[in-house]
Amino acid sequence: KFVMEERIKHALSSLSAADTVGLRNLPTPSANAQTSPRTSSCRPWNISDYHQRVSTFTISTWFAKPSCIDPLVCARYGWANKDVDLLECQSCKNRIIFKLPPSLSSQQIQTQAETFRTSLSKEAHKPTCSWIDNPSPLSFSRLPSTRPHLIEDFAMRAKNVFAILHSSPQFAHKLLIDL
């Protein structure tokens, strides 16, 4: 029975998305690797699990990525940051890298990032992964809507600060220089 399970796992792990610039599937950890039950489950509705996945992203390992693949987006689709430019699905353990050559234009980078983002929900996972088309709610990555007055207060304060900066000649000059 164990041999058959290993053969099935090997066959499934060989079914991976095609390599592209910026999206490369990597071998998954060995079958003998120990994983905790919490990290191997797919519970997209659990906000604590979502926050745990988000907390794996750091500036030193997921730096200067386009906003369409920020930590909040990646975590919604079951991905945790394991190393520099490396994500791992918390359920199927598939791994993907997002690394681009520095010679690409900003438009090319954005195009590659959008392709990568699309793959986060489907192709980058193993075919039997529970995260496929099953993300955490978008509301997990937003400010709580139960306190709209906080957002309104923040917006009002930001407008006031901006108005003060523009009304002062020395600040207005500094803003023009920085732009």
JSON list of C-alpha atoms in Angstrom, two decimals:
[
{"chain": "A", "resi": 1, "resn": "LYS", "atom": "CA", "xyz": [0.00, 0.00, 0.00]},
{"chain": "A", "resi": 2, "resn": "PHE", "atom": "CA", "xyz": [2.82, 2.46, 0.93]},
{"chain": "A", "resi": 3, "resn": "VAL", "atom": "CA", "xyz": [4.58, 1.81, -2.40]},
{"chain": "A", "resi": 4, "resn": "MET", "atom": "CA", "xyz": [1.37, 2.52, -4.32]},
{"chain": "A", "resi": 5, "resn": "GLU", "atom": "CA", "xyz": [0.84, 5.80, -2.41]},
{"chain": "A", "resi": 6, "resn": "GLU", "atom": "CA", "xyz": [4.40, 6.84, -3.19]},
{"chain": "A", "resi": 7, "resn": "ARG", "atom": "CA", "xyz": [3.89, 6.06, -6.89]},
{"chain": "A", "resi": 8, "resn": "ILE", "atom": "CA", "xyz": [0.69, 8.10, -6.96]},
{"chain": "A", "resi": 9, "resn": "LYS", "atom": "CA", "xyz": [2.39, 11.02, -5.18]},
{"chain": "A", "resi": 10, "resn": "HIS", "atom": "CA", "xyz": [5.29, 10.86, -7.64]},
{"chain": "A", "resi": 11, "resn": "ALA", "atom": "CA", "xyz": [2.95, 10.78, -10.63]},
{"chain": "A", "resi": 12, "resn": "LEU", "atom": "CA", "xyz": [0.93, 13.73, -9.31]},
{"chain": "A", "resi": 13, "resn": "SER", "atom": "CA", "xyz": [4.05, 15.76, -8.50]},
{"chain": "A", "resi": 14, "resn": "SER", "atom": "CA", "xyz": [5.30, 15.32, -12.07]},
{"chain": "A", "resi": 15, "resn": "LEU", "atom": "CA", "xyz": [2.15, 17.00, -13.37]},
{"chain": "A", "resi": 16, "resn": "SER", "atom": "CA", "xyz": [3.17, 20.62, -13.02]},
{"chain": "A", "resi": 17, "resn": "ALA", "atom": "CA", "xyz": [2.60, 23.84, -14.90]},
{"chain": "A", "resi": 18, "resn": "ALA", "atom": "CA", "xyz": [4.91, 24.64, -17.78]},
{"chain": "A", "resi": 19, "resn": "ASP", "atom": "CA", "xyz": [7.89, 26.80, -16.98]},
{"chain": "A", "resi": 20, "resn": "THR", "atom": "CA", "xyz": [7.64, 30.44, -17.95]},
{"chain": "A", "resi": 21, "resn": "VAL", "atom": "CA", "xyz": [9.68, 33.52, -17.18]},
{"chain": "A", "resi": 22, "resn": "GLY", "atom": "CA", "xyz": [8.80, 34.36, -13.60]},
{"chain": "A", "resi": 23, "resn": "LEU", "atom": "CA", "xyz": [6.86, 31.15, -12.91]},
{"chain": "A", "resi": 24, "resn": "ARG", "atom": "CA", "xyz": [8.73, 27.96, -12.24]},
{"chain": "A", "resi": 25, "resn": "ASN", "atom": "CA", "xyz": [7.43, 24.96, -10.34]},
{"chain": "A", "resi": 26, "resn": "LEU", "atom": "CA", "xyz": [9.95, 23.37, -8.04]},
{"chain": "A", "resi": 27, "resn": "PRO", "atom": "CA", "xyz": [10.11, 19.88, -6.59]},
{"chain": "A", "resi": 28, "resn": "THR", "atom": "CA", "xyz": [8.02, 19.47, -3.48]},
{"chain": "A", "resi": 29, "resn": "PRO", "atom": "CA", "xyz": [9.59, 18.44, -0.18]},
{"chain": "A", "resi": 30, "resn": "SER", "atom": "CA", "xyz": [10.16, 14.73, 0.30]},
{"chain": "A", "resi": 31, "resn": "ALA", "atom": "CA", "xyz": [7.31, 12.51, 1.44]},
{"chain": "A", "resi": 32, "resn": "ASN", "atom": "CA", "xyz": [9.21, 11.85, 4.66]},
{"chain": "A", "resi": 33, "resn": "ALA", "atom": "CA", "xyz": [9.18, 15.53, 5.64]},
{"chain": "A", "resi": 34, "resn": "GLN", "atom": "CA", "xyz": [7.09, 16.16, 8.72]},
{"chain": "A", "resi": 35, "resn": "THR", "atom": "CA", "xyz": [4.36, 18.75, 8.48]},
{"chain": "A", "resi": 36, "resn": "SER", "atom": "CA", "xyz": [2.01, 19.90, 11.15]},
{"chain": "A", "resi": 37, "resn": "PRO", "atom": "CA", "xyz": [-1.69, 19.25, 10.63]},
{"chain": "A", "resi": 38, "resn": "ARG", "atom": "CA", "xyz": [-2.35, 22.99, 10.73]},
{"chain": "A", "resi": 39, "resn": "THR", "atom": "CA", "xyz": [-0.11, 23.80, 7.78]},
{"chain": "A", "resi": 40, "resn": "SER", "atom": "CA", "xyz": [-1.29, 20.88, 5.64]},
{"chain": "A", "resi": 41, "resn": "SER", "atom": "CA", "xyz": [-4.99, 21.75, 5.78]},
{"chain": "A", "resi": 42, "resn": "CYS", "atom": "CA", "xyz": [-7.07, 23.84, 3.44]},
{"chain": "A", "resi": 43, "resn": "ARG", "atom": "CA", "xyz": [-9.29, 26.13, 5.48]},
{"chain": "A", "resi": 44, "resn": "PRO", "atom": "CA", "xyz": [-9.81, 29.23, 3.34]},
{"chain": "A", "resi": 45, "resn": "TRP", "atom": "CA", "xyz": [-12.56, 30.55, 5.64]},
{"chain": "A", "resi": 46, "resn": "ASN", "atom": "CA", "xyz": [-10.26, 30.54, 8.70]},
{"chain": "A", "resi": 47, "resn": "ILE", "atom": "CA", "xyz": [-8.89, 34.05, 9.26]},
{"chain": "A", "resi": 48, "resn": "SER", "atom": "CA", "xyz": [-6.24, 32.83, 11.72]},
{"chain": "A", "resi": 49, "resn": "ASP", "atom": "CA", "xyz": [-4.80, 30.52, 9.07]},
{"chain": "A", "resi": 50, "resn": "TYR", "atom": "CA", "xyz": [-4.86, 33.42, 6.61]},
{"chain": "A", "resi": 51, "resn": "HIS", "atom": "CA", "xyz": [-2.97, 35.67, 9.03]},
{"chain": "A", "resi": 52, "resn": "GLN", "atom": "CA", "xyz": [-0.45, 32.90, 9.65]},
{"chain": "A", "resi": 53, "resn": "ARG", "atom": "CA", "xyz": [0.23, 32.63, 5.90]},
{"chain": "A", "resi": 54, "resn": "VAL", "atom": "CA", "xyz": [0.53, 36.42, 5.56]},
{"chain": "A", "resi": 55, "resn": "SER", "atom": "CA", "xyz": [3.00, 36.51, 8.46]},
{"chain": "A", "resi": 56, "resn": "THR", "atom": "CA", "xyz": [5.44, 34.30, 6.53]},
{"chain": "A", "resi": 57, "resn": "PHE", "atom": "CA", "xyz": [6.15, 37.13, 4.07]},
{"chain": "A", "resi": 58, "resn": "THR", "atom": "CA", "xyz": [9.03, 39.44, 4.93]},
{"chain": "A", "resi": 59, "resn": "ILE", "atom": "CA", "xyz": [10.87, 42.23, 3.18]},
{"chain": "A", "resi": 60, "resn": "SER", "atom": "CA", "xyz": [13.98, 40.08, 2.95]},
{"chain": "A", "resi": 61, "resn": "THR", "atom": "CA", "xyz": [12.19, 37.21, 1.14]},
{"chain": "A", "resi": 62, "resn": "TRP", "atom": "CA", "xyz": [9.35, 38.84, -0.86]},
{"chain": "A", "resi": 63, "resn": "PHE", "atom": "CA", "xyz": [10.70, 42.26, -1.86]},
{"chain": "A", "resi": 64, "resn": "ALA", "atom": "CA", "xyz": [9.54, 44.76, -4.49]},
{"chain": "A", "resi": 65, "resn": "LYS", "atom": "CA", "xyz": [6.85, 42.59, -6.02]},
{"chain": "A", "resi": 66, "resn": "PRO", "atom": "CA", "xyz": [4.00, 44.17, -8.01]},
{"chain": "A", "resi": 67, "resn": "SER", "atom": "CA", "xyz": [0.88, 44.84, -5.94]},
{"chain": "A", "resi": 68, "resn": "CYS", "atom": "CA", "xyz": [-1.13, 42.21, -7.82]},
{"chain": "A", "resi": 69, "resn": "ILE", "atom": "CA", "xyz": [0.99, 39.53, -6.12]},
{"chain": "A", "resi": 70, "resn": "ASP", "atom": "CA", "xyz": [1.45, 41.11, -2.72]},
{"chain": "A", "resi": 71, "resn": "PRO", "atom": "CA", "xyz": [1.41, 38.90, 0.42]},
{"chain": "A", "resi": 72, "resn": "LEU", "atom": "CA", "xyz": [-2.31, 39.45, 0.96]},
{"chain": "A", "resi": 73, "resn": "VAL", "atom": "CA", "xyz": [-3.11, 38.11, -2.51]},
{"chain": "A", "resi": 74, "resn": "CYS", "atom": "CA", "xyz": [-0.75, 35.13, -2.30]},
{"chain": "A", "resi": 75, "resn": "ALA", "atom": "CA", "xyz": [-2.03, 34.12, 1.15]},
{"chain": "A", "resi": 76, "resn": "ARG", "atom": "CA", "xyz": [-5.64, 34.17, -0.10]},
{"chain": "A", "resi": 77, "resn": "TYR", "atom": "CA", "xyz": [-4.78, 31.29, -2.44]},
{"chain": "A", "resi": 78, "resn": "GLY", "atom": "CA", "xyz": [-3.04, 29.14, 0.19]},
{"chain": "A", "resi": 79, "resn": "TRP", "atom": "CA", "xyz": [0.56, 30.24, -0.39]},
{"chain": "A", "resi": 80, "resn": "ALA", "atom": "CA", "xyz": [3.18, 30.93, 2.26]},
{"chain": "A", "resi": 81, "resn": "ASN", "atom": "CA", "xyz": [6.59, 32.49, 1.67]},
{"chain": "A", "resi": 82, "resn": "LYS", "atom": "CA", "xyz": [9.34, 29.92, 2.33]},
{"chain": "A", "resi": 83, "resn": "ASP", "atom": "CA", "xyz": [12.48, 31.62, 1.01]},
{"chain": "A", "resi": 84, "resn": "VAL", "atom": "CA", "xyz": [13.62, 34.42, -1.29]},
{"chain": "A", "resi": 85, "resn": "ASP", "atom": "CA", "xyz": [11.08, 34.66, -4.14]},
{"chain": "A", "resi": 86, "resn": "LEU", "atom": "CA", "xyz": [9.75, 31.19, -3.17]},
{"chain": "A", "resi": 87, "resn": "LEU", "atom": "CA", "xyz": [6.16, 30.30, -2.30]},
{"chain": "A", "resi": 88, "resn": "GLU", "atom": "CA", "xyz": [4.82, 26.99, -1.04]},
{"chain": "A", "resi": 89, "resn": "CYS", "atom": "CA", "xyz": [1.20, 25.84, -0.97]},
{"chain": "A", "resi": 90, "resn": "GLN", "atom": "CA", "xyz": [0.17, 25.01, 2.58]},
{"chain": "A", "resi": 91, "resn": "SER", "atom": "CA", "xyz": [-1.89, 22.05, 1.40]},
{"chain": "A", "resi": 92, "resn": "CYS", "atom": "CA", "xyz": [-0.33, 20.36, -1.65]},
{"chain": "A", "resi": 93, "resn": "LYS", "atom": "CA", "xyz": [3.22, 21.60, -0.82]},
{"chain": "A", "resi": 94, "resn": "ASN", "atom": "CA", "xyz": [3.88, 22.61, -4.43]},
{"chain": "A", "resi": 95, "resn": "ARG", "atom": "CA", "xyz": [6.53, 25.32, -4.70]},
{"chain": "A", "resi": 96, "resn": "ILE", "atom": "CA", "xyz": [6.84, 28.17, -7.18]},
{"chain": "A", "resi": 97, "resn": "ILE", "atom": "CA", "xyz": [9.35, 30.96, -7.74]},
{"chain": "A", "resi": 98, "resn": "PHE", "atom": "CA", "xyz": [8.68, 34.49, -8.94]},
{"chain": "A", "resi": 99, "resn": "LYS", "atom": "CA", "xyz": [11.95, 35.97, -10.09]},
{"chain": "A", "resi": 100, "resn": "LEU", "atom": "CA", "xyz": [12.40, 38.21, -13.08]},
{"chain": "A", "resi": 101, "resn": "PRO", "atom": "CA", "xyz": [15.47, 39.37, -14.97]},
{"chain": "A", "resi": 102, "resn": "PRO", "atom": "CA", "xyz": [16.26, 43.04, -14.22]},
{"chain": "A", "resi": 103, "resn": "SER", "atom": "CA", "xyz": [16.28, 43.82, -17.94]},
{"chain": "A", "resi": 104, "resn": "LEU", "atom": "CA", "xyz": [12.48, 43.62, -18.29]},
{"chain": "A", "resi": 105, "resn": "SER", "atom": "CA", "xyz": [10.46, 46.78, -18.75]},
{"chain": "A", "resi": 106, "resn": "SER", "atom": "CA", "xyz": [7.84, 47.75, -16.19]},
{"chain": "A", "resi": 107, "resn": "GLN", "atom": "CA", "xyz": [5.10, 46.66, -18.62]},
{"chain": "A", "resi": 108, "resn": "GLN", "atom": "CA", "xyz": [6.73, 43.24, -19.07]},
{"chain": "A", "resi": 109, "resn": "ILE", "atom": "CA", "xyz": [7.07, 42.88, -15.30]},
{"chain": "A", "resi": 110, "resn": "GLN", "atom": "CA", "xyz": [3.40, 43.72, -14.83]},
{"chain": "A", "resi": 111, "resn": "THR", "atom": "CA", "xyz": [2.39, 41.21, -17.51]},
{"chain": "A", "resi": 112, "resn": "GLN", "atom": "CA", "xyz": [4.46, 38.46, -15.90]},
{"chain": "A", "resi": 113, "resn": "ALA", "atom": "CA", "xyz": [3.05, 39.33, -12.47]},
{"chain": "A", "resi": 114, "resn": "GLU", "atom": "CA", "xyz": [-0.53, 39.09, -13.78]},
{"chain": "A", "resi": 115, "resn": "THR", "atom": "CA", "xyz": [0.24, 35.68, -15.31]},
{"chain": "A", "resi": 116, "resn": "PHE", "atom": "CA", "xyz": [1.77, 34.59, -12.00]},
{"chain": "A", "resi": 117, "resn": "ARG", "atom": "CA", "xyz": [-1.26, 35.85, -10.08]},
{"chain": "A", "resi": 118, "resn": "THR", "atom": "CA", "xyz": [-3.62, 33.85, -12.28]},
{"chain": "A", "resi": 119, "resn": "SER", "atom": "CA", "xyz": [-1.55, 30.72, -11.75]},
{"chain": "A", "resi": 120, "resn": "LEU", "atom": "CA", "xyz": [-1.75, 31.12, -7.95]},
{"chain": "A", "resi": 121, "resn": "SER", "atom": "CA", "xyz": [-5.35, 29.98, -8.01]},
{"chain": "A", "resi": 122, "resn": "LYS", "atom": "CA", "xyz": [-5.00, 27.03, -10.42]},
{"chain": "A", "resi": 123, "resn": "GLU", "atom": "CA", "xyz": [-1.97, 25.89, -12.38]},
{"chain": "A", "resi": 124, "resn": "ALA", "atom": "CA", "xyz": [0.64, 26.35, -9.67]},
{"chain": "A", "resi": 125, "resn": "HIS", "atom": "CA", "xyz": [-1.18, 23.93, -7.34]},
{"chain": "A", "resi": 126, "resn": "LYS", "atom": "CA", "xyz": [-1.12, 20.17, -7.80]},
{"chain": "A", "resi": 127, "resn": "PRO", "atom": "CA", "xyz": [-4.20, 18.91, -9.68]},
{"chain": "A", "resi": 128, "resn": "THR", "atom": "CA", "xyz": [-5.80, 17.47, -6.53]},
{"chain": "A", "resi": 129, "resn": "CYS", "atom": "CA", "xyz": [-5.15, 20.47, -4.28]},
{"chain": "A", "resi": 130, "resn": "SER", "atom": "CA", "xyz": [-8.13, 21.82, -2.34]},
{"chain": "A", "resi": 131, "resn": "TRP", "atom": "CA", "xyz": [-7.00, 25.43, -2.88]},
{"chain": "A", "resi": 132, "resn": "ILE", "atom": "CA", "xyz": [-7.75, 25.35, -6.62]},
{"chain": "A", "resi": 133, "resn": "ASP", "atom": "CA", "xyz": [-10.44, 27.98, -7.22]},
{"chain": "A", "resi": 134, "resn": "ASN", "atom": "CA", "xyz": [-11.09, 28.05, -3.46]},
{"chain": "A", "resi": 135, "resn": "PRO", "atom": "CA", "xyz": [-9.44, 31.24, -2.08]},
{"chain": "A", "resi": 136, "resn": "SER", "atom": "CA", "xyz": [-9.94, 32.91, 1.27]},
{"chain": "A", "resi": 137, "resn": "PRO", "atom": "CA", "xyz": [-12.53, 35.69, 1.18]},
{"chain": "A", "resi": 138, "resn": "LEU", "atom": "CA", "xyz": [-11.36, 39.00, -0.25]},
{"chain": "A", "resi": 139, "resn": "SER", "atom": "CA", "xyz": [-12.69, 40.65, 2.90]},
{"chain": "A", "resi": 140, "resn": "PHE", "atom": "CA", "xyz": [-9.79, 39.13, 4.88]},
{"chain": "A", "resi": 141, "resn": "SER", "atom": "CA", "xyz": [-7.40, 41.54, 3.13]},
{"chain": "A", "resi": 142, "resn": "ARG", "atom": "CA", "xyz": [-9.48, 44.67, 3.66]},
{"chain": "A", "resi": 143, "resn": "LEU", "atom": "CA", "xyz": [-9.98, 47.01, 6.56]},
{"chain": "A", "resi": 144, "resn": "PRO", "atom": "CA", "xyz": [-12.95, 45.97, 8.68]},
{"chain": "A", "resi": 145, "resn": "SER", "atom": "CA", "xyz": [-16.13, 47.41, 7.23]},
{"chain": "A", "resi": 146, "resn": "THR", "atom": "CA", "xyz": [-17.78, 47.42, 10.64]},
{"chain": "A", "resi": 147, "resn": "ARG", "atom": "CA", "xyz": [-16.12, 50.76, 11.38]},
{"chain": "A", "resi": 148, "resn": "PRO", "atom": "CA", "xyz": [-16.59, 52.95, 8.30]},
{"chain": "A", "resi": 149, "resn": "HIS", "atom": "CA", "xyz": [-16.11, 56.08, 10.43]},
{"chain": "A", "resi": 150, "resn": "LEU", "atom": "CA", "xyz": [-12.44, 55.10, 10.90]},
{"chain": "A", "resi": 151, "resn": "ILE", "atom": "CA", "xyz": [-11.90, 55.13, 7.15]},
{"chain": "A", "resi": 152, "resn": "GLU", "atom": "CA", "xyz": [-13.71, 58.45, 6.81]},
{"chain": "A", "resi": 153, "resn": "ASP", "atom": "CA", "xyz": [-11.64, 59.94, 9.67]},
{"chain": "A", "resi": 154, "resn": "PHE", "atom": "CA", "xyz": [-8.42, 58.71, 8.05]},
{"chain": "A", "resi": 155, "resn": "ALA", "atom": "CA", "xyz": [-9.40, 60.19, 4.68]},
{"chain": "A", "resi": 156, "resn": "MET", "atom": "CA", "xyz": [-10.26, 63.54, 6.29]},
{"chain": "A", "resi": 157, "resn": "ARG", "atom": "CA", "xyz": [-6.92, 63.66, 8.14]},
{"chain": "A", "resi": 158, "resn": "ALA", "atom": "CA", "xyz": [-5.03, 62.83, 4.95]},
{"chain": "A", "resi": 159, "resn": "LYS", "atom": "CA", "xyz": [-6.81, 65.63, 3.09]},
{"chain": "A", "resi": 160, "resn": "ASN", "atom": "CA", "xyz": [-6.00, 68.07, 5.91]},
{"chain": "A", "resi": 161, "resn": "VAL", "atom": "CA", "xyz": [-2.31, 67.14, 5.91]},
{"chain": "A", "resi": 162, "resn": "PHE", "atom": "CA", "xyz": [-2.16, 67.50, 2.15]},
{"chain": "A", "resi": 163, "resn": "ALA", "atom": "CA", "xyz": [-3.87, 70.91, 2.34]},
{"chain": "A", "resi": 164, "resn": "ILE", "atom": "CA", "xyz": [-1.40, 72.10, 4.98]},
{"chain": "A", "resi": 165, "resn": "LEU", "atom": "CA", "xyz": [1.53, 70.93, 2.88]},
{"chain": "A", "resi": 166, "resn": "HIS", "atom": "CA", "xyz": [0.24, 72.79, -0.17]},
{"chain": "A", "resi": 167, "resn": "SER", "atom": "CA", "xyz": [-0.55, 75.98, 1.76]},
{"chain": "A", "resi": 168, "resn": "SER", "atom": "CA", "xyz": [2.99, 76.35, 3.05]},
{"chain": "A", "resi": 169, "resn": "PRO", "atom": "CA", "xyz": [5.42, 77.68, 0.39]},
{"chain": "A", "resi": 170, "resn": "GLN", "atom": "CA", "xyz": [8.39, 75.71, 1.69]},
{"chain": "A", "resi": 171, "resn": "PHE", "atom": "CA", "xyz": [6.42, 72.43, 1.73]},
{"chain": "A", "resi": 172, "resn": "ALA", "atom": "CA", "xyz": [4.81, 73.12, -1.66]},
{"chain": "A", "resi": 173, "resn": "HIS", "atom": "CA", "xyz": [8.27, 73.75, -3.16]},
{"chain": "A", "resi": 174, "resn": "LYS", "atom": "CA", "xyz": [9.60, 70.52, -1.60]},
{"chain": "A", "resi": 175, "resn": "LEU", "atom": "CA", "xyz": [6.62, 68.55, -2.98]},
{"chain": "A", "resi": 176, "resn": "LEU", "atom": "CA", "xyz": [7.28, 69.89, -6.50]},
{"chain": "A", "resi": 177, "resn": "ILE", "atom": "CA", "xyz": [10.95, 68.94, -6.27]},
{"chain": "A", "resi": 178, "resn": "ASP", "atom": "CA", "xyz": [10.12, 65.42, -5.05]},
{"chain": "A", "resi": 179, "resn": "LEU", "atom": "CA", "xyz": [7.64, 64.86, -7.88]}
]
